[in-house]
Coordinates of C-alpha atoms in Angstrom, one line a residue:
Chain A
M1 CA -38.6 -9.0 13.5
I2 CA -41.2 -5.8 12.5
E3 CA -40.0 -3.9 16.0
L4 CA -36.5 -4.2 14.4
L5 CA -37.6 -3.2 11.0
A6 CA -39.1 -0.6 12.5
N7 CA -37.0 1.3 14.0
R8 CA -33.6 0.4 11.9
Y9 CA -35.3 0.4 8.5
A10 CA -32.9 3.0 7.0
Y11 CA -30.3 0.5 7.9
L12 CA -31.4 -2.0 6.2
L13 CA -32.5 -0.4 3.0
L14 CA -28.9 1.2 3.0
F15 CA -27.5 -1.9 2.9
V16 CA -30.0 -3.2 0.0
L17 CA -28.6 -0.3 -2.1
L18 CA -24.9 -1.5 -1.0
G19 CA -25.8 -4.8 -2.2
I20 CA -27.3 -3.4 -5.3
G21 CA -23.7 -1.8 -5.8
M22 CA -22.0 -4.7 -5.6
Y23 CA -24.2 -6.6 -7.4
M24 CA -23.6 -4.1 -9.8
M25 CA -19.4 -3.8 -9.3
I26 CA -19.1 -7.7 -10.6
A27 CA -22.1 -8.6 -12.4
N28 CA -22.4 -5.9 -15.2
E29 CA -20.1 -6.2 -18.2
N30 CA -19.9 -2.6 -18.7
L31 CA -17.2 -0.2 -17.2
V32 CA -19.2 2.0 -17.3
K33 CA -22.1 1.1 -15.3
K34 CA -19.6 -0.8 -13.0
L35 CA -18.4 2.5 -11.7
I36 CA -21.6 3.6 -11.8
G37 CA -21.8 0.5 -9.3
V38 CA -18.8 1.4 -7.2
S39 CA -20.5 4.4 -7.2
L40 CA -23.4 3.4 -5.1
F41 CA -21.7 1.4 -3.2
Q42 CA -19.6 4.5 -1.5
T43 CA -23.0 6.4 -1.3
A44 CA -24.4 3.7 0.7
I45 CA -21.8 3.5 3.3
F46 CA -21.9 7.4 3.2
L47 CA -25.7 7.4 4.1
F48 CA -25.4 5.4 6.6
F49 CA -22.9 7.3 8.6
I50 CA -26.1 10.2 7.9
A51 CA -28.3 7.1 9.5
M52 CA -26.2 6.6 12.5
A53 CA -26.8 10.9 13.5
Y54 CA -28.9 11.0 13.3
V55 CA -31.3 11.4 16.4
E56 CA -35.5 11.1 16.7
G57 CA -35.9 15.0 17.6
G58 CA -32.7 16.4 18.0
A59 CA -31.6 20.1 17.0
A60 CA -29.1 20.8 14.0
P61 CA -26.2 21.4 16.4
I62 CA -25.2 24.6 16.3
V63 CA -23.0 26.6 18.7
P64 CA -25.7 27.7 21.2
N65 CA -28.1 25.0 21.6
E66 CA -31.6 25.7 23.9
G67 CA -30.6 22.0 26.1
S68 CA -32.5 20.2 23.2
E69 CA -30.3 17.3 21.9
V70 CA -28.6 17.3 18.9
A71 CA -27.6 15.3 16.3
S72 CA -23.9 13.7 15.9
P73 CA -22.4 17.2 13.6
L74 CA -19.1 14.9 13.4
P75 CA -20.3 12.2 11.1
Q76 CA -21.5 14.4 8.2
V77 CA -18.1 16.7 8.6
I78 CA -16.3 13.3 7.4
V79 CA -19.2 12.3 5.3
L80 CA -18.4 15.6 2.8
T81 CA -15.1 14.6 3.0
A82 CA -15.2 11.3 1.9
I83 CA -18.3 12.3 -0.6
V84 CA -15.2 14.5 -2.4
V85 CA -13.1 11.7 -2.6
G86 CA -15.6 9.4 -3.5
I87 CA -16.5 12.0 -6.8
A88 CA -12.4 12.3 -7.3
L89 CA -12.6 8.9 -7.4
T90 CA -15.4 8.3 -9.9
A91 CA -13.1 10.6 -12.4
V92 CA -10.1 8.9 -12.2
G93 CA -11.8 6.0 -13.7
L94 CA -14.3 7.5 -15.9
A95 CA -10.6 8.6 -17.1
L96 CA -9.8 5.8 -17.5
I97 CA -12.7 4.2 -19.1
I98 CA -12.2 7.5 -21.1
R99 CA -8.4 6.0 -22.9
I100 CA -9.8 2.5 -22.5
Y101 CA -12.2 3.1 -24.9
S102 CA -10.3 4.9 -27.1
E103 CA -7.3 2.3 -27.3
Y104 CA -9.8 -0.7 -27.7
G105 CA -13.4 0.7 -28.8
T106 CA -15.6 -1.3 -26.8
L107 CA -16.9 -0.8 -23.1
R108 CA -17.7 -4.5 -22.2
E109 CA -15.7 -6.3 -20.5
D110 CA -16.7 -9.3 -22.2
T111 CA -16.0 -7.7 -25.4
L112 CA -12.2 -6.3 -24.1
R113 CA -11.5 -9.8 -22.9
E114 CA -11.0 -11.0 -26.2
V115 CA -9.1 -8.5 -27.4
R116 CA -7.2 -8.3 -24.9
A117 CA -6.5 -12.0 -25.5
D118 CA -6.2 -12.2 -29.4
E119 CA -3.2 -9.2 -29.6
Chain B
M1 CA 5.0 24.5 21.1
S2 CA 7.9 23.2 19.7
S3 CA 9.2 23.7 16.3
V4 CA 9.3 19.4 16.5
D5 CA 5.7 19.3 17.2
L6 CA 5.5 21.2 13.5
L7 CA 7.4 18.2 11.7
P8 CA 4.9 15.8 10.8
A9 CA 2.2 18.6 10.2
L10 CA 5.3 19.5 7.8
L11 CA 6.0 15.9 6.5
I12 CA 2.9 15.5 5.5
V13 CA 2.0 19.4 4.1
A14 CA 5.2 20.1 2.1
P15 CA 4.9 17.2 -0.9
I16 CA 0.9 18.0 -1.6
V17 CA 1.5 21.7 -1.8
A18 CA 4.7 20.6 -3.6
A19 CA 2.6 18.4 -6.2
T20 CA 0.9 21.2 -7.4
L21 CA 4.5 22.7 -8.5
P22 CA 5.4 20.9 -11.6
I23 CA 2.6 21.1 -13.4
A24 CA 2.3 25.4 -12.2
L25 CA 5.8 26.2 -12.9
G26 CA 5.0 23.2 -16.6
L27 CA 2.7 26.2 -17.6
R28 CA 5.9 28.5 -17.8
Y29 CA 8.7 26.5 -17.9
D30 CA 9.7 22.9 -19.9
R31 CA 11.0 20.0 -17.0
T32 CA 11.1 21.9 -13.7
G33 CA 9.2 18.2 -12.6
W34 CA 12.4 16.7 -10.8
A35 CA 13.8 19.7 -9.6
V36 CA 10.5 20.8 -7.5
A37 CA 10.7 17.0 -6.4
A38 CA 14.8 16.8 -6.1
V39 CA 14.3 19.7 -3.5
T40 CA 11.1 18.5 -1.1
T41 CA 12.1 14.9 -1.4
T42 CA 15.9 16.0 0.3
G43 CA 13.3 18.8 2.6
L44 CA 11.2 15.6 3.5
F45 CA 13.7 13.5 4.4
A46 CA 15.8 15.6 5.9
A47 CA 12.7 16.2 8.0
A48 CA 12.1 12.9 8.5
V49 CA 16.2 12.4 9.9
A50 CA 16.2 15.1 12.1
L51 CA 11.8 13.8 13.7
A52 CA 13.2 10.0 13.7
S53 CA 16.2 11.3 16.7
E54 CA 13.5 13.6 18.7
V55 CA 11.6 10.6 18.7
Y56 CA 14.1 8.0 19.7
T57 CA 15.7 9.8 22.3
A58 CA 12.9 11.7 24.1
G59 CA 9.5 9.6 22.9
Q60 CA 6.7 10.2 20.8
V61 CA 5.9 13.4 18.9
I62 CA 1.9 14.3 18.9
H63 CA 0.3 17.2 16.4
R64 CA -2.6 18.4 17.5
L65 CA -4.1 20.6 13.8
G66 CA -6.3 23.9 14.2
G67 CA -5.3 22.6 18.5
Y68 CA -8.4 20.9 19.0
P69 CA -8.4 18.0 21.4
R70 CA -8.6 15.1 20.3
T71 CA -12.2 14.0 21.7
Y72 CA -13.1 16.1 17.8
G73 CA -9.6 16.6 16.3
I74 CA -7.1 14.7 14.1
E75 CA -3.8 14.7 15.6
L76 CA -0.6 13.2 14.6
V77 CA 1.5 10.7 16.4
A78 CA 5.2 10.1 15.7
D79 CA 6.0 6.9 17.4
Q80 CA 8.7 4.2 17.4
F81 CA 6.6 2.0 15.3
S82 CA 5.6 5.2 12.8
M83 CA 9.2 6.4 12.4
L84 CA 10.3 3.6 10.4
I85 CA 7.6 3.5 7.6
V86 CA 8.3 7.4 7.9
L87 CA 12.6 7.0 7.6
L88 CA 10.8 4.4 4.6
V89 CA 9.0 6.2 2.5
T90 CA 11.7 9.3 3.1
G91 CA 14.6 7.4 1.5
V92 CA 12.6 4.7 -1.6
A93 CA 11.5 7.4 -2.2
A94 CA 14.8 9.5 -2.7
G95 CA 16.2 6.4 -3.9
V96 CA 13.3 6.0 -6.9
L97 CA 13.2 9.8 -7.5
A98 CA 17.3 9.7 -8.1
Y99 CA 17.0 6.4 -10.6
T100 CA 13.8 8.4 -11.7
R101 CA 16.3 11.8 -14.1
R102 CA 18.1 9.6 -16.6
G103 CA 15.4 6.7 -16.3
G104 CA 12.0 8.2 -16.5
P105 CA 9.2 8.4 -16.5
R106 CA 10.2 12.2 -17.0
G107 CA 7.4 14.5 -17.2
N108 CA 6.4 17.0 -15.0
T109 CA 2.4 15.2 -14.5
F110 CA 4.4 11.5 -13.3
Y111 CA 6.1 14.5 -10.8
S112 CA 2.8 15.5 -9.5
A113 CA 1.5 12.0 -8.7
Y114 CA 4.5 11.0 -7.6
L115 CA 5.1 14.1 -4.5
L116 CA 1.1 13.5 -4.1
L117 CA 1.8 9.6 -2.7
V118 CA 5.1 10.6 -1.1
G119 CA 2.8 12.7 0.8
G120 CA -0.7 10.2 1.0
L121 CA 1.9 7.7 2.3
L122 CA 3.7 9.8 5.0
G123 CA 0.1 10.8 6.1
I124 CA -0.9 7.1 6.6
S125 CA 2.0 6.4 8.9
L126 CA 1.5 9.6 10.8
T127 CA -2.7 9.9 11.6
G128 CA -3.7 9.0 14.4
D129 CA -7.1 8.7 13.6
V130 CA -8.7 6.2 11.9
F131 CA -10.7 8.4 9.8
N132 CA -8.2 9.9 8.8
L133 CA -6.4 7.2 7.7
F134 CA -9.2 6.7 5.2
V135 CA -8.4 9.9 3.8
F136 CA -4.9 9.3 2.9
L137 CA -5.0 5.4 2.1
E138 CA -7.4 7.3 -1.0
I139 CA -5.4 9.7 -1.5
T140 CA -2.6 6.6 -1.6
S141 CA -4.4 5.3 -4.1
L142 CA -5.4 7.4 -6.3
A143 CA -2.2 8.6 -7.1
T144 CA -1.4 5.1 -7.5
Y145 CA -4.0 4.4 -9.4
A146 CA -3.0 7.6 -12.1
L147 CA 1.2 5.6 -11.7
V148 CA 0.0 2.9 -12.9
A149 CA -1.8 4.1 -15.4
S150 CA 0.9 6.2 -16.7
G151 CA 2.2 2.9 -18.6
D152 CA 2.8 3.1 -22.3
G153 CA 0.3 0.7 -24.2
A154 CA -3.7 0.1 -23.1
E155 CA -3.3 -2.5 -20.9
S156 CA -2.1 -0.5 -18.1
A157 CA -5.0 1.4 -18.3
V158 CA -6.8 -2.1 -18.2
A159 CA -5.1 -2.8 -15.2
A160 CA -5.6 0.7 -13.5
L161 CA -9.1 0.8 -13.5
K162 CA -9.3 -3.0 -12.4
Y163 CA -6.5 -1.7 -9.3
L164 CA -9.0 1.9 -8.7
I165 CA -12.4 -0.5 -8.5
L166 CA -11.5 -3.3 -6.2
G167 CA -9.0 -0.8 -4.8
T168 CA -12.0 1.7 -4.0
V169 CA -14.1 -1.7 -2.5
A170 CA -10.8 -2.2 -0.1
A171 CA -11.2 0.7 0.8
S172 CA -14.9 1.0 1.3
M173 CA -15.3 -2.4 3.5
Y174 CA -12.6 -0.4 5.6
L175 CA -15.0 2.7 6.3
T176 CA -17.8 0.1 7.0
G177 CA -15.2 -0.7 9.6
V178 CA -14.8 2.6 10.5
A179 CA -18.4 3.1 10.8
F180 CA -19.3 0.3 12.6
V181 CA -16.7 1.2 15.6
F182 CA -18.1 4.4 15.6
M183 CA -21.1 3.9 16.0
A184 CA -19.9 1.7 18.8
T185 CA -17.9 4.2 21.1
G186 CA -18.7 7.4 19.6
T187 CA -14.2 8.4 18.5
L188 CA -11.9 8.1 16.0
N189 CA -9.2 8.6 17.2
M190 CA -6.7 5.7 17.6
I191 CA -5.4 6.5 21.7
E192 CA -9.0 7.3 22.6
L193 CA -10.7 4.4 20.7
T194 CA -7.6 1.8 22.4
S195 CA -9.6 2.7 26.0
A196 CA -13.2 3.3 24.7
I197 CA -13.3 -0.7 22.5
P198 CA -12.9 -2.5 25.4
A199 CA -15.8 -0.5 27.6
A200 CA -18.1 0.2 24.0
E201 CA -21.7 -1.8 25.5
R202 CA -22.4 -3.5 22.1
P203 CA -19.5 -5.0 21.7
I204 CA -21.3 -6.9 18.0
L205 CA -20.5 -3.6 16.5
I206 CA -16.8 -3.9 17.3
R207 CA -16.6 -7.1 15.5
A208 CA -18.7 -6.5 13.2
G209 CA -16.3 -3.6 12.7
L210 CA -12.9 -5.6 12.6
G211 CA -14.4 -8.2 10.1
F212 CA -15.1 -4.9 7.7
M213 CA -11.7 -3.4 7.8
I214 CA -9.2 -7.0 7.7
V215 CA -10.9 -7.6 4.5
G216 CA -10.0 -4.2 3.5
F217 CA -6.5 -4.2 4.5
A218 CA -6.4 -8.5 3.0
T219 CA -7.0 -6.0 0.2
K220 CA -4.9 -3.4 0.4
V221 CA -1.9 -5.4 0.9
A222 CA -3.0 -8.1 -1.4
Q223 CA -3.6 -10.8 1.0
W224 CA -4.4 -15.0 -1.3
P225 CA -7.4 -15.0 -3.2
V226 CA -8.6 -10.5 -3.2
H227 CA -4.3 -10.6 -4.2
T228 CA -6.0 -10.2 -8.4
W229 CA -5.3 -7.0 -9.1
Q230 CA -1.4 -6.3 -7.8
P231 CA 1.0 -8.4 -10.4
N232 CA -1.7 -6.6 -13.0
A233 CA -0.9 -2.9 -11.5
Y234 CA 3.0 -3.7 -11.1
Q235 CA 3.9 -5.5 -14.3
Q236 CA 1.2 -2.5 -16.7
A237 CA 3.2 0.5 -14.7
P238 CA 6.0 1.8 -16.0
D239 CA 9.3 0.9 -15.0
G240 CA 10.8 3.8 -13.1
A241 CA 7.2 3.8 -11.0
T242 CA 6.9 0.1 -10.0
P243 CA 9.9 0.6 -7.6
L244 CA 8.0 2.6 -5.2
I245 CA 4.6 1.2 -5.9
A246 CA 5.5 -1.9 -5.2
A247 CA 7.7 -1.4 -1.9
L248 CA 5.9 1.4 -0.2
V249 CA 2.2 1.5 -1.2
S250 CA 0.9 -1.6 0.5
S251 CA 3.6 -1.6 3.0
A252 CA 1.6 1.9 4.8
S253 CA -1.4 -0.5 4.0
A254 CA 0.8 -3.7 6.2
Y255 CA 1.8 -1.1 7.6
A256 CA -1.8 0.8 9.2
F257 CA -2.7 -2.4 9.5
G258 CA -1.4 -3.4 12.1
R259 CA -1.8 0.0 13.8
L260 CA -5.3 -1.2 14.0
I261 CA -4.2 -4.6 16.0
V262 CA -1.5 -3.5 18.2
T263 CA -2.6 0.3 18.7
V264 CA -6.8 0.7 17.8
F265 CA -8.3 -3.1 18.7
E266 CA -5.9 -4.0 21.1
V267 CA -3.4 -7.1 21.8
D268 CA -5.6 -7.9 25.1
Y269 CA -8.9 -7.1 23.7
L270 CA -8.3 -8.6 19.9
A271 CA -7.1 -12.1 22.0
A272 CA -10.2 -12.4 24.1
T273 CA -12.4 -11.9 21.0
A274 CA -13.5 -15.2 19.4
N275 CA -11.6 -16.6 16.0
A276 CA -10.0 -12.6 15.3
A277 CA -6.4 -15.3 15.3
P278 CA -6.8 -17.8 13.1
I279 CA -8.4 -15.8 10.5
V280 CA -5.8 -13.0 10.3
L281 CA -3.4 -16.1 10.2
A282 CA -5.1 -18.4 7.8
I283 CA -5.1 -14.9 5.8
G284 CA -1.7 -14.8 6.3
C285 CA -0.6 -18.5 6.4
V286 CA -2.0 -19.0 2.8
S287 CA -1.3 -16.3 0.7
V288 CA 1.9 -17.0 2.1
L289 CA 1.8 -19.8 0.4
A290 CA -0.2 -19.2 -2.9
G291 CA 2.0 -16.2 -3.4
T292 CA 5.2 -18.5 -3.5
T293 CA 3.4 -21.0 -5.6
L294 CA 2.6 -18.4 -8.2
A295 CA 5.5 -16.6 -8.4
V296 CA 7.5 -19.9 -9.6
I297 CA 5.4 -20.6 -12.3
Q298 CA 5.8 -16.7 -13.7
T299 CA 8.2 -16.7 -16.6
D300 CA 7.1 -12.7 -16.9
V301 CA 10.0 -10.9 -14.0
K302 CA 7.8 -8.0 -13.1
R303 CA 4.9 -10.6 -12.7
M304 CA 7.2 -13.0 -10.5
L305 CA 8.7 -10.6 -8.3
A306 CA 4.7 -9.3 -7.7
Y307 CA 3.8 -12.7 -6.7
S308 CA 6.4 -12.8 -4.3
S309 CA 4.6 -9.8 -2.6
V310 CA 1.5 -11.1 -2.3
S311 CA 3.9 -13.6 -0.3
Q312 CA 5.9 -10.7 1.6
F313 CA 3.1 -10.2 3.2
G314 CA 1.5 -12.6 3.8
L315 CA 4.5 -13.4 6.7
I316 CA 3.9 -9.6 7.6
V317 CA -0.1 -10.5 8.2
A318 CA 0.2 -14.1 9.4
A319 CA 3.4 -12.3 11.8
Y320 CA -0.5 -10.2 13.1
G321 CA -1.8 -13.1 13.6
V322 CA 0.9 -14.4 16.2
V323 CA 1.1 -10.8 17.8
I324 CA -2.6 -11.7 18.4
A325 CA -2.5 -14.8 19.0
G326 CA 0.5 -14.9 21.0
S327 CA 0.7 -11.7 22.8
S328 CA 4.5 -12.2 21.3
E329 CA 6.6 -9.2 21.1
T330 CA 9.1 -10.5 19.3
A331 CA 6.4 -11.6 16.3
L332 CA 5.8 -7.6 16.0
I333 CA 9.6 -7.4 15.8
G334 CA 9.9 -9.1 13.6
A335 CA 6.7 -7.3 11.3
A336 CA 8.4 -4.2 12.0
I337 CA 11.4 -5.0 10.8
H338 CA 9.9 -7.2 7.8
L339 CA 8.1 -4.1 6.7
V340 CA 11.5 -2.3 5.9
G341 CA 13.3 -5.0 5.0
H342 CA 11.7 -6.2 2.2
G343 CA 10.0 -2.4 0.4
L344 CA 13.4 -1.7 0.4
L345 CA 14.8 -5.4 -1.0
K346 CA 11.3 -4.9 -3.5
A347 CA 12.6 -1.5 -4.8
G348 CA 16.4 -2.7 -4.8
L349 CA 14.7 -5.2 -6.9
F350 CA 12.5 -3.6 -9.1
L351 CA 14.9 -1.2 -10.3
A352 CA 17.5 -3.5 -11.1
V353 CA 14.6 -4.7 -13.5
G354 CA 13.7 -1.4 -14.3
L355 CA 17.8 -0.6 -15.2
V356 CA 17.5 -4.5 -17.3
A357 CA 14.4 -3.6 -19.6
V358 CA 16.1 -0.5 -20.3
S359 CA 19.1 -1.2 -21.6
Y360 CA 18.8 -4.1 -22.5
G361 CA 14.6 -4.9 -23.2
A362 CA 14.9 -7.9 -21.4
R363 CA 12.1 -8.4 -19.5
T364 CA 11.3 -12.9 -18.9
V365 CA 13.1 -14.9 -17.0
D366 CA 14.4 -16.6 -19.9
E367 CA 15.8 -13.5 -21.4
Y368 CA 18.1 -12.5 -18.2
A369 CA 20.7 -15.3 -20.4
G370 CA 24.5 -14.6 -19.4
L371 CA 23.3 -11.1 -17.6
A372 CA 26.2 -11.6 -15.2
T373 CA 29.1 -11.7 -17.8
E374 CA 27.0 -8.5 -19.6
R375 CA 26.4 -6.5 -16.7
P376 CA 28.5 -8.1 -13.6
V377 CA 27.4 -5.5 -11.0
V378 CA 23.6 -5.4 -12.3
A379 CA 23.9 -9.1 -12.1
G380 CA 25.8 -9.1 -8.4
S381 CA 23.3 -6.3 -7.4
M382 CA 20.6 -8.3 -8.6
A383 CA 21.7 -11.6 -6.8
V384 CA 22.3 -10.7 -3.4
L385 CA 19.0 -8.3 -2.9
L386 CA 17.9 -12.1 -4.4
F387 CA 19.5 -13.8 -1.6
A388 CA 17.9 -11.6 1.1
L389 CA 14.7 -12.0 -0.6
V390 CA 15.4 -15.7 0.2
G391 CA 16.4 -14.5 3.7
I392 CA 20.0 -16.0 4.0
P393 CA 22.2 -14.5 6.9
P394 CA 23.7 -12.1 7.3
S395 CA 20.4 -9.7 5.2
V396 CA 17.4 -8.1 6.4
G397 CA 15.5 -10.6 5.7
F398 CA 16.7 -12.9 7.5
V399 CA 16.6 -11.2 10.3
G400 CA 12.9 -9.4 9.8
K401 CA 12.0 -14.1 8.7
W402 CA 14.0 -15.3 11.9
Y403 CA 11.6 -13.5 14.3
I404 CA 8.7 -13.8 13.0
A405 CA 9.3 -17.3 12.9
L406 CA 10.7 -17.5 16.3
G407 CA 7.8 -15.5 17.7
A408 CA 5.4 -18.2 15.8
V409 CA 7.3 -21.0 18.0
E410 CA 7.5 -18.9 21.2
S411 CA 3.6 -19.5 20.8
Q412 CA 3.9 -23.0 20.1
L413 CA 2.3 -21.8 16.6
W414 CA 4.5 -25.4 14.8
P415 CA 2.1 -24.2 11.3
V416 CA 2.3 -21.0 11.5
A417 CA 6.6 -21.4 11.9
A418 CA 6.4 -24.3 9.8
V419 CA 4.6 -22.6 6.6
I420 CA 7.9 -19.9 7.4
V421 CA 10.1 -22.6 6.4
L422 CA 8.1 -23.3 3.5
S423 CA 7.5 -21.2 1.8
T424 CA 11.8 -20.1 1.8
M425 CA 12.1 -23.4 -0.2
L426 CA 9.6 -21.7 -2.7
T427 CA 11.3 -18.2 -2.6
L428 CA 14.6 -20.2 -3.1
A429 CA 12.8 -22.0 -5.9
Y430 CA 11.5 -18.7 -8.2
A431 CA 14.8 -17.0 -6.6
A432 CA 17.0 -19.5 -8.4
R433 CA 15.6 -19.8 -11.2
L434 CA 16.4 -16.0 -12.0
L435 CA 19.7 -16.9 -10.3
E436 CA 20.6 -19.7 -12.8
K437 CA 20.2 -17.9 -15.5
M438 CA 22.1 -14.7 -15.1
Y439 CA 25.2 -17.1 -14.6
F440 CA 24.7 -20.0 -15.3
T441 CA 23.0 -20.3 -19.1
H442 CA 25.0 -19.0 -21.8
P443 CA 22.6 -15.7 -23.9
P444 CA 20.8 -18.0 -27.0
S445 CA 23.2 -16.8 -29.6
I446 CA 23.3 -13.2 -31.6
E447 CA 19.6 -12.1 -31.1
S448 CA 21.1 -11.3 -27.5
I449 CA 23.8 -8.8 -28.5
P450 CA 22.1 -5.2 -27.9
S451 CA 22.7 -3.8 -32.3
P452 CA 25.1 -1.4 -33.3
E453 CA 22.7 0.9 -34.4
P454 CA 23.4 4.8 -33.3
V455 CA 19.5 6.0 -33.6
A456 CA 19.7 8.7 -30.7
T457 CA 18.6 10.6 -33.0
D458 CA 16.5 12.8 -30.5
G459 CA 20.2 13.8 -28.2
G460 CA 20.3 9.8 -26.9
D461 CA 16.9 9.6 -25.3
A462 CA 16.9 6.0 -25.7
T463 CA 13.9 5.0 -22.7
A464 CA 11.6 3.8 -24.9
P465 CA 11.5 0.2 -23.3
D466 CA 12.0 -1.5 -27.2
G467 CA 14.6 1.3 -28.3
A468 CA 16.6 -0.6 -25.2
S469 CA 20.4 0.3 -25.3
P470 CA 23.0 0.0 -23.0
D471 CA 23.7 3.4 -22.9
A472 CA 20.1 4.4 -21.3
V473 CA 22.0 3.9 -18.6
S474 CA 23.6 5.7 -16.6
I475 CA 26.0 5.0 -13.5
G476 CA 23.9 7.0 -11.1
M477 CA 21.3 4.5 -12.0
V478 CA 23.4 1.3 -11.3
S479 CA 24.7 3.2 -8.0
I480 CA 21.4 3.1 -6.1
V481 CA 20.8 -0.2 -7.8
V482 CA 24.0 -1.7 -5.8
V483 CA 23.1 0.7 -2.6
A484 CA 20.4 -0.9 -1.5
A485 CA 21.6 -4.4 -1.8
L486 CA 24.5 -2.8 0.3
A487 CA 22.0 -1.5 2.5
A488 CA 20.3 -4.9 2.3
V489 CA 23.3 -6.3 3.7
A490 CA 23.6 -3.3 6.7
L491 CA 20.8 -3.5 8.1
G492 CA 20.7 -7.2 8.2
F493 CA 23.0 -6.7 11.1
A494 CA 21.2 -3.8 12.9
G495 CA 17.9 -5.9 13.8
G496 CA 19.5 -5.9 17.5
A497 CA 19.3 -2.2 16.8
I498 CA 15.9 -1.9 15.4
A499 CA 14.7 -3.9 18.4
D500 CA 16.0 -1.3 20.5
L501 CA 14.4 1.0 19.3
L502 CA 10.8 0.1 19.2
A503 CA 12.1 -1.2 22.7
P504 CA 9.6 1.9 23.9
F505 CA 7.0 1.1 21.9
L506 CA 6.4 -2.6 23.0
T507 CA 6.0 -1.5 26.4
E508 CA 3.5 0.1 25.4
V509 CA 1.2 -2.3 23.7
F510 CA 2.4 -5.2 25.4
N511 CA 2.8 -3.3 28.8

């Protein structure tokens, strides 16, 4: 168990981060904080990809290498794409929150529920 | 590289590039959006037909992006299964576009989102790479959030945000699954994965990946209990956008899920994996029952049809379960036909609902009273589409259900067959409620007669749902609904033909 923790601590930390993101998304009443939770959740997954590609003592994946082990470049390229997608999502989410705030004048979900129930 | 090989890439690139045009041209000219979208969609439909004829005569078409080999490049694959979805996407997109000419929503930004959505959907259908699938899922989702939020009223923004949060979690779950599978195999290409997955040294990683992917797709396809985003999103989206979203977005996700099952993980591997079949079957069957039950108790027609989607996609997921559990070719044919048929039916129904809302402002089941006398053509088409949804022969809804039920019986999965029969009766319950209102209930009183005030001061542009007037409906809008109804019946006779078209794909999957 200790050995597992010593070798795989990065994964453990990332899944804790994933959990925090998810908890924020579910338990937080503030819409902006909810969106931060979503962002955190995604970031944990991106870091998971990066951690996966790490090779102990591996060199950077540059084409003429000296026969040493290299880290896999594919996950890093993938994460780059995924980050772009994540940014676009956050932007759309924030735009929607602005619209909700200008219509209902609140950022809290519980208040929003009451306001909508009244209408 | 012949010119046919370029078509898959063109089908994806053209709409995404064209999506920038309405906004760019909008800086100088008004109302260019529809023209740009019309040209693009017609071109896409023609390209899809050309590609389909090639695929169905000569076999699958593969396009390697940038010429990189599939070990580290990205591939686009057009095969018999994916072409069905490509044809559905381009066909429905063209129909909905024709409707929006009069029916709205108009505006250049709407058409940009619309083209982006079509590009993303075609990407989902044609990609041969599990990570690329994630990117296209997110492109589609982003366009869908924008379309949902473009409905009038602040409710649509709330619905879109809810959809955004759940949709992002779903896509992220899928991405986590991809990470696990990549960790175990070191490849992302679907065809490479087919051989790499059974050979993987650590099957536990694959199983974890599969679990994450199932959760992700269950949310994207709107399966109970993670369907909660869907009724709000469908109800709050503008009437012109709902047919597109309802018919295509979940269909493409359901297709992608099927693709993962039959191509990436392969039926044999999944059948050997403990609990994979029971879990998929359980998700599907529970969604069928929960979806229909919830649909029966709805009063808003759009919402009722949204819950009906939960059950219809449950049927498709249950069919995938049958495919895994019994290696049933029949169930896969059923799932494919039902995907196409349901897409067509839902598009037609939501178009009809939009039409009624524009002309009479009727949105709840009770307000549909007496529609058959006021608008016999629309009511008739709706009736045909509703009967097809229930699964009454000869209609495409029947053919899909029949193949799925047959597959379940062949695989001796009696509970699934029972669920299908039970759901058909429950579907009849909500369809009959609407039919009864349209045909056998008289409109309450003067209230339902549209006020004859000609308030068309802005050139008869009465598209706002509350400023409803029968004049807002053009013959073109009605004829599209009629075409959808006719196609639903015509495709009902084409079940055998579709099965024949899929045959080369099936022999490849089931050896």
